Coordinates of C-alpha atoms and ligand atoms in Angstrom, one line a residue:
M1134 CA -0.2 -0.2 0.1
L1135 CA 1.5 3.3 -0.9
R1136 CA 2.2 6.1 1.7
I1137 CA 2.6 9.8 1.3
G1138 CA 4.1 11.0 4.4
N1139 CA 1.3 10.5 7.0
V1140 CA -1.9 9.3 4.3
Q1141 CA -2.7 6.2 3.7
L1142 CA -3.5 5.5 0.3
A1143 CA -5.9 3.1 -0.9
S1144 CA -4.4 2.2 -4.3
N1145 CA -1.5 3.6 -6.2
L1146 CA -3.0 5.4 -8.7
F1147 CA -3.7 9.2 -9.3
L1148 CA -5.8 11.1 -10.7
A1149 CA -3.8 14.1 -12.5
P1150 CA -4.9 17.8 -12.6
I1151 CA -6.2 18.8 -15.9
A1152 CA -6.9 22.7 -15.9
G1153 CA -10.4 22.8 -16.7
Y1154 CA -11.3 19.1 -16.4
C1155 CA -10.5 17.7 -12.9
D1156 CA -13.1 19.9 -11.0
L1157 CA -14.9 18.6 -7.7
A1158 CA -17.6 17.1 -10.3
F1159 CA -15.2 14.9 -12.1
R1160 CA -13.4 14.0 -9.3
L1161 CA -16.9 12.2 -7.7
V1162 CA -17.1 10.5 -10.5
C1163 CA -14.1 8.8 -11.0
R1164 CA -13.8 8.0 -7.3
S1165 CA -17.1 6.3 -7.9
Q1166 CA -15.8 3.4 -9.3
G1167 CA -13.1 2.8 -7.5
G1168 CA -9.3 1.7 -7.8
L1169 CA -8.2 5.8 -7.8
G1170 CA -5.8 6.4 -4.9
L1171 CA -5.7 10.1 -4.8
A1172 CA -6.9 12.6 -6.7
C1173 CA -5.9 16.6 -7.0
T1174 CA -7.6 19.5 -7.6
D1175 CA -6.1 21.7 -11.0
L1176 CA -3.6 23.8 -10.1
L1177 CA -5.0 26.9 -8.0
S1178 CA -3.3 30.3 -7.9
P1179 CA -2.2 31.4 -3.9
Q1180 CA -3.2 34.7 -4.8
G1181 CA -6.6 33.9 -5.8
L1182 CA -6.9 31.7 -2.8
L1183 CA -6.4 34.1 -1.0
R1184 CA -8.1 37.1 -2.0
G1185 CA -11.4 34.8 -2.5
T1186 CA -11.6 35.4 -6.1
A1187 CA -14.4 33.1 -7.1
T1188 CA -12.7 31.8 -10.0
S1189 CA -9.8 30.5 -7.2
L1190 CA -12.4 29.0 -4.9
D1191 CA -14.7 27.6 -7.3
L1192 CA -12.1 25.6 -8.6
A1193 CA -10.0 24.7 -5.1
Q1194 CA -14.4 23.3 -4.2
T1195 CA -14.3 19.9 -2.2
N1196 CA -16.3 18.5 -0.2
D1197 CA -15.8 15.0 2.8
V1198 CA -16.3 12.2 -0.4
D1199 CA -13.7 13.9 -2.1
R1200 CA -10.6 12.8 0.2
P1201 CA -7.8 12.2 -0.3
V1202 CA -7.8 15.1 -2.6
G1203 CA -4.0 17.1 -3.5
M1204 CA -4.4 20.5 -4.1
Q1205 CA -2.2 21.9 -6.8
L1206 CA -1.0 25.5 -6.2
Y1207 CA 1.5 27.2 -8.7
G1208 CA 3.9 30.4 -8.8
G1209 CA 7.5 31.4 -7.9
D1210 CA 7.3 33.1 -4.6
P1211 CA 8.0 30.6 -2.0
E1212 CA 6.4 33.2 0.7
T1213 CA 3.3 33.1 -1.5
M1214 CA 2.7 30.0 -2.0
A1215 CA 3.2 29.2 1.6
Q1216 CA 0.4 31.0 2.4
G1217 CA -1.2 29.3 -0.2
A1218 CA -0.4 26.4 1.0
A1219 CA -1.5 27.7 4.6
W1220 CA -4.9 28.3 2.9
A1221 CA -4.8 24.8 1.2
A1222 CA -4.5 23.2 4.7
E1223 CA -7.4 25.0 6.2
H1224 CA -9.6 24.3 3.4
G1225 CA -9.7 20.7 2.9
A1226 CA -6.3 19.3 1.4
T1227 CA -4.9 16.3 2.4
I1228 CA -1.9 16.9 0.3
I1229 CA -0.5 20.1 -1.1
D1230 CA 1.5 19.4 -4.9
V1231 CA 3.5 22.0 -5.7
N1232 CA 3.2 22.6 -9.6
M1233 CA 6.9 22.3 -11.7
G1234 CA 5.3 21.2 -14.8
C1235 CA 3.2 23.4 -16.4
P1236 CA 4.6 24.7 -20.0
V1237 CA 2.3 27.5 -20.0
D1238 CA 3.4 31.7 -20.6
K1239 CA 1.3 32.8 -18.0
V1240 CA 2.5 30.7 -15.3
T1241 CA 6.5 30.2 -16.4
K1242 CA 6.4 34.0 -17.0
K1243 CA 6.1 34.8 -13.5
D1244 CA 9.1 32.0 -12.5
G1245 CA 6.1 29.1 -12.1
G1246 CA 5.4 25.9 -13.3
S1247 CA 8.2 23.9 -15.2
K1248 CA 10.2 27.4 -14.9
L1249 CA 11.3 26.2 -11.6
L1250 CA 13.3 23.0 -13.4
C1251 CA 15.4 26.3 -15.1
I1252 CA 16.0 27.9 -11.8
P1253 CA 16.4 25.3 -9.4
E1254 CA 17.3 27.4 -6.1
T1255 CA 13.9 28.6 -6.2
A1256 CA 12.2 25.3 -6.9
E1257 CA 13.9 24.7 -3.8
A1258 CA 13.1 27.2 -1.5
I1259 CA 8.9 27.4 -2.4
V1260 CA 9.4 23.4 -1.2
R1261 CA 11.3 24.6 2.1
A1262 CA 9.0 27.3 2.3
V1263 CA 5.6 25.5 2.0
V1264 CA 6.6 22.1 4.1
K1265 CA 8.0 24.8 6.7
E1266 CA 4.5 26.5 6.7
V1267 CA 2.4 23.0 6.6
G1268 CA 4.5 20.3 6.8
D1269 CA 3.4 19.4 10.3
R1270 CA -0.7 19.3 9.1
V1271 CA -0.4 17.5 5.2
P1272 CA 2.6 16.3 3.2
V1273 CA 3.8 18.5 0.3
T1274 CA 4.8 16.8 -2.7
C1275 CA 5.4 18.3 -6.0
K1276 CA 5.2 17.0 -10.1
M1277 CA 7.8 18.0 -12.5
R1278 CA 8.5 16.9 -16.0
L1279 CA 12.2 15.5 -17.3
G1280 CA 13.7 19.1 -17.8
W1281 CA 13.2 22.3 -19.7
H1282 CA 15.3 21.9 -22.8
D1283 CA 14.7 18.5 -24.6
C1284 CA 18.8 17.8 -24.2
Q1285 CA 18.7 18.7 -20.6
P1286 CA 17.6 16.3 -18.2
V1287 CA 17.2 18.0 -14.5
A1288 CA 14.8 15.9 -12.9
E1289 CA 16.9 13.2 -11.9
W1290 CA 19.2 15.8 -10.3
L1291 CA 16.5 17.7 -8.6
A1292 CA 14.2 15.3 -7.6
P1293 CA 16.8 14.6 -4.5
R1294 CA 17.2 17.7 -3.6
L1295 CA 13.4 18.6 -3.6
V1296 CA 13.5 15.3 -1.4
D1297 CA 16.1 17.0 0.8
A1298 CA 14.0 20.2 0.8
G1299 CA 10.9 18.2 2.2
V1300 CA 8.9 16.8 -0.4
S1301 CA 7.0 13.2 0.8
A1302 CA 6.5 11.9 -3.4
V1303 CA 7.8 13.3 -6.9
T1304 CA 5.1 13.1 -9.4
I1305 CA 7.6 12.9 -12.7
H1306 CA 5.4 13.3 -16.6
G1307 CA 7.8 11.8 -18.5
R1308 CA 8.4 14.6 -21.3
T1309 CA 10.0 18.1 -21.4
T1310 CA 8.7 21.2 -21.6
E1311 CA 9.5 22.0 -24.9
Q1312 CA 8.2 18.7 -26.0
K1313 CA 4.8 19.9 -24.0
F1314 CA 2.3 16.9 -24.8
S1315 CA 4.3 15.6 -28.5
G1316 CA 6.0 12.4 -28.8
E1317 CA 5.8 9.5 -26.7
V1318 CA 6.7 9.3 -22.3
S1319 CA 9.8 8.5 -21.5
L1320 CA 9.5 5.6 -19.5
D1321 CA 13.3 5.4 -19.8
G1322 CA 13.3 9.5 -18.2
I1323 CA 11.5 8.3 -15.4
A1324 CA 13.2 5.5 -14.5
R1325 CA 16.3 8.0 -13.8
V1326 CA 14.4 9.5 -11.5
V1327 CA 12.9 6.5 -9.5
E1328 CA 16.3 4.9 -9.3
A1329 CA 18.2 8.8 -8.6
V1330 CA 15.6 9.1 -5.4
G1331 CA 16.7 5.7 -4.4
G1332 CA 12.7 4.8 -2.1
R1333 CA 13.6 7.4 -0.1
V1334 CA 10.2 9.1 -1.2
P1335 CA 7.7 7.5 -3.9
V1336 CA 8.0 8.4 -7.1
I1337 CA 4.7 8.6 -9.2
G1338 CA 5.1 8.0 -13.4
N1339 CA 3.1 10.2 -15.5
G1340 CA 1.9 9.8 -19.2
D1341 CA -0.2 8.3 -21.8
V1342 CA -1.6 5.6 -19.8
R1343 CA -4.5 5.2 -21.8
E1344 CA -5.1 1.1 -21.3
P1345 CA -4.7 -0.7 -17.7
Q1346 CA -1.6 -2.3 -19.2
D1347 CA -0.3 1.0 -19.5
A1348 CA -0.2 1.7 -16.2
A1349 CA 1.7 -2.2 -15.6
E1350 CA 3.8 -1.4 -17.9
M1351 CA 4.9 1.9 -16.5
I1352 CA 5.1 0.6 -13.3
R1353 CA 7.4 -2.1 -14.4
G1354 CA 9.1 -1.0 -16.9
T1355 CA 10.2 2.3 -14.7
G1356 CA 10.0 0.7 -11.2
C1357 CA 8.1 4.1 -10.1
D1358 CA 5.3 3.3 -6.8
G1359 CA 2.0 4.6 -8.8
V1360 CA 0.7 6.1 -11.8
M1361 CA -0.7 9.0 -12.6
I1362 CA -3.7 9.4 -15.3
G1363 CA -4.9 12.1 -16.8
R1364 CA -6.8 12.3 -20.5
G1365 CA -7.4 8.5 -20.5
A1366 CA -9.5 9.2 -17.2
L1367 CA -11.3 11.7 -19.3
S1368 CA -12.9 9.1 -21.7
T1369 CA -12.2 6.2 -19.3
P1370 CA -13.5 7.6 -15.4
W1371 CA -13.6 3.7 -15.1
L1372 CA -9.8 3.6 -15.4
F1373 CA -8.8 3.3 -11.9
R1374 CA -10.5 0.6 -11.2
D1375 CA -9.1 -1.6 -14.5
A1376 CA -5.7 -0.6 -14.0
W1377 CA -5.8 -1.5 -10.2
A1378 CA -8.0 -4.6 -10.8
L1379 CA -5.1 -5.9 -13.4
Q1380 CA -2.6 -4.8 -10.4
T1381 CA -4.3 -6.9 -8.0
S1382 CA -6.1 -9.5 -9.2
G1383 CA -4.2 -9.7 -12.7
V1384 CA -7.8 -9.4 -14.4
V1385 CA -9.5 -6.6 -16.2
P1386 CA -13.2 -6.6 -15.2
P1387 CA -15.7 -6.6 -18.0
A1388 CA -16.1 -2.7 -19.3
P1389 CA -19.3 -0.5 -17.6
S1390 CA -22.9 -1.2 -20.2
V1391 CA -23.4 1.5 -22.4
E1392 CA -26.6 2.0 -20.2
D1393 CA -23.6 2.4 -16.8
R1394 CA -21.5 4.7 -19.0
I1395 CA -24.6 7.1 -19.9
L1396 CA -25.2 7.2 -16.5
L1397 CA -21.8 8.2 -15.4
V1398 CA -22.1 11.2 -18.1
R1399 CA -25.3 12.2 -16.5
R1400 CA -23.7 12.1 -13.2
Y1401 CA -21.2 14.2 -14.1
F1402 CA -23.8 16.9 -15.2
D1403 CA -25.6 16.9 -12.7
L1404 CA -23.0 17.2 -9.9
M1405 CA -22.1 20.3 -12.1
L1406 CA -25.2 21.6 -11.9
E1407 CA -25.3 21.1 -7.8
F1408 CA -22.1 22.7 -7.5
R1409 CA -22.3 25.3 -10.1
D1410 CA -24.7 26.4 -12.7
E1411 CA -26.6 26.2 -15.4
R1412 CA -24.7 28.0 -17.7
Y1413 CA -21.5 26.6 -16.4
A1414 CA -22.7 23.1 -16.5
M1415 CA -23.9 23.1 -20.4
Y1416 CA -20.5 25.0 -21.5
Q1417 CA -18.9 22.2 -19.5
I1418 CA -21.1 19.1 -20.9
R1419 CA -20.8 20.7 -24.7
R1420 CA -17.2 20.5 -24.5
R1421 CA -16.3 17.2 -22.7
I1422 CA -18.8 14.7 -24.5
T1423 CA -16.0 14.7 -27.1
W1424 CA -14.1 12.7 -24.3
F1425 CA -16.7 10.6 -22.8
A1426 CA -17.9 10.1 -26.6
K1427 CA -14.7 8.1 -27.2
R1428 CA -15.8 5.2 -25.3
L1429 CA -19.6 5.8 -26.7
P1430 CA -19.5 4.3 -30.4
P1431 CA -21.4 5.2 -32.6
C1432 CA -20.5 8.9 -31.1
K1433 CA -21.1 11.2 -33.8
P1434 CA -25.1 11.3 -33.0
L1435 CA -24.1 11.7 -29.2
K1436 CA -21.8 14.7 -29.7
E1437 CA -24.0 16.6 -31.9
A1438 CA -26.8 16.4 -29.9
I1439 CA -25.7 17.3 -27.0
R1440 CA -23.6 20.3 -28.6
T1441 CA -26.7 21.6 -30.4
A1442 CA -29.2 20.8 -26.3
A1443 CA -30.3 24.2 -25.7
G1444 CA -30.8 23.3 -21.7
P1445 CA -30.3 20.7 -19.0
G1446 CA -33.6 19.1 -20.1
E1447 CA -32.2 18.6 -23.4
V1448 CA -29.1 17.1 -22.2
W1449 CA -30.8 14.2 -20.2
S1450 CA -33.0 13.5 -23.0
V1451 CA -30.2 13.1 -25.2
L1452 CA -28.6 10.9 -22.8
E1453 CA -32.0 9.2 -22.6
A1454 CA -32.2 8.4 -25.9
F1455 CA -28.8 7.1 -26.3
A1456 CA -28.8 5.0 -23.3
S1457 CA -32.1 3.0 -24.6
G1458 CA -31.2 2.7 -28.1
E1459 CA -33.1 5.1 -29.7
L1460 CA -30.7 7.5 -30.4
R1461 CA -27.9 5.2 -31.5
S1462 CA -30.5 4.0 -34.3
R1463 CA -31.6 6.9 -36.3
P1464 CA -31.1 6.5 -39.8
G1465 CA -28.1 8.4 -40.8
Y1466 CA -26.4 7.4 -37.4
G1467 CA -25.3 3.6 -37.8
D1468 CA -22.0 2.3 -37.0
D1469 CA -20.6 3.3 -40.0
A1470 CA -17.2 4.4 -41.1
E1471 CA -17.3 8.3 -40.0
N1472 CA -18.5 7.1 -36.7
Q1473 CA -15.4 4.8 -36.3
A1474 CA -13.5 7.6 -38.2
D1475 CA -14.7 10.1 -35.3
A1476 CA -14.3 8.3 -32.4
A1477 CA -10.7 7.6 -34.4
D1478 CA -10.1 11.6 -35.0
T1479 CA -11.1 12.7 -31.5
N1480 CA -7.2 13.3 -30.8
P1481 CA -7.2 15.1 -27.2
S1482 CA -4.0 17.0 -27.0
R1483 CA -5.7 19.2 -30.1
T1484 CA -8.9 19.9 -28.2
L1485 CA -6.7 20.4 -25.3
S1486 CA -4.0 23.2 -25.9
A1487 CA -3.9 24.5 -22.1
A1488 CA -0.9 23.6 -19.6
Ligands
FMN1229 C1 -5.7 20.5 -20.8 C2 -4.5 20.2 -19.9 C3 -4.0 21.2 -18.6 C4 -3.5 20.5 -17.6 N1 -3.3 20.9 -16.1 C5 -2.6 20.7 -15.9 C6 -2.5 21.4 -14.2 O1 -3.3 22.1 -13.8 N2 -1.2 21.0 -13.4 C7 -0.5 19.9 -13.6 O2 0.7 19.6 -13.1 N3 -0.6 19.2 -14.9 C8 -1.1 19.8 -16.0 N4 -1.4 19.2 -17.2 C9 -0.5 17.7 -17.1 C10 -1.3 16.5 -16.8 O3 -1.0 16.5 -15.6 C11 -0.3 15.0 -17.0 O4 0.7 15.6 -16.6 C12 -0.3 15.0 -18.5 O5 -1.7 15.2 -19.1 C13 0.4 13.6 -18.7 O6 -0.4 13.0 -18.2 P1 -1.7 12.2 -19.6 O7 -1.3 11.4 -20.5 O8 -2.1 10.8 -18.4 O9 -2.9 12.9 -20.0 C14 -2.8 19.3 -17.7 C15 -2.5 18.5 -19.1 C16 -3.2 19.0 -20.2 C17 -3.5 18.4 -21.3

């Protein structure tokens, strides 16, 4: 069983932060399927939390079912990060994570995200300040990339220093900042970080896990202690259940029925209506249906009908019609080549350009 500091996790599988996607409603949907050890909020601005801006408070939403939960902070100023961590610890965070992987200009220009890989002394100072502020209450972790430049690995050198500074776990996305989301994740790069940390704290591997076998392969191929899954979970919220079952029993359970998958979409939408408002719930379901539909062929009628739905009533009707088979069997919407192509062409990295 995996422990992070004093926090015992039920599995070694983590839901990644994906800005704009891994909100409270989605975290609860993933949790409902089982197998999830720790879920994390999307990246949060400590200044926003401290000022109490509506956007930051929405992003930091959590509740008693949403446990254990990591709250991820970004920034380049140790003192502000420490104050933000104190806020997070007082507002439900089980773990505080420091973002050292975000490649987006808005974040790196202010010395946050993966810029910290270029200024390791600041990265260390942030970890020390955050651990000093909240370390007696909650463990502090960091999530980083392999380095900024493709030719210059940093993580294997920096990770042990951050352990010295007090982090209780390191998550490593096996790409550089230059790569953003292109190319394949480097299992060798992750393995080098595992080796460098030498078992002092858990190392969590991350990148391109879409099937339960990918998680098993990452653990086998790198020696990492756990696996973090991002985009794969957006289409397959039961991926944690499957990956955990594969690790513990060697068998992947049967996939949920179409009806059960539709229920998950409905659950997500209803929770969004409950936690936020109708406008935001409609915005989210229209953009996210692309992901859910990847596992709901024929996906074209479902995506089209949700995208054009006028309000919640219509979303519910569309989901019901899809579950009953009525929408799937409408003329022109068979399981044809167009639908196959549509499913195959739903490239997440094209629709998700942030972070
Ligand atoms: C749109 C988008 C937003 C992301 N937002 C965050 C973020 O807020 N914090 C973070 O540490 N990583 C963020 N990431 C990176 C993911 O957590 C993860 O490291 C990356 O997607 C690789 O894992 P995956 O292949 O399982 O998705 C983001 C990735 C994407 C595609």
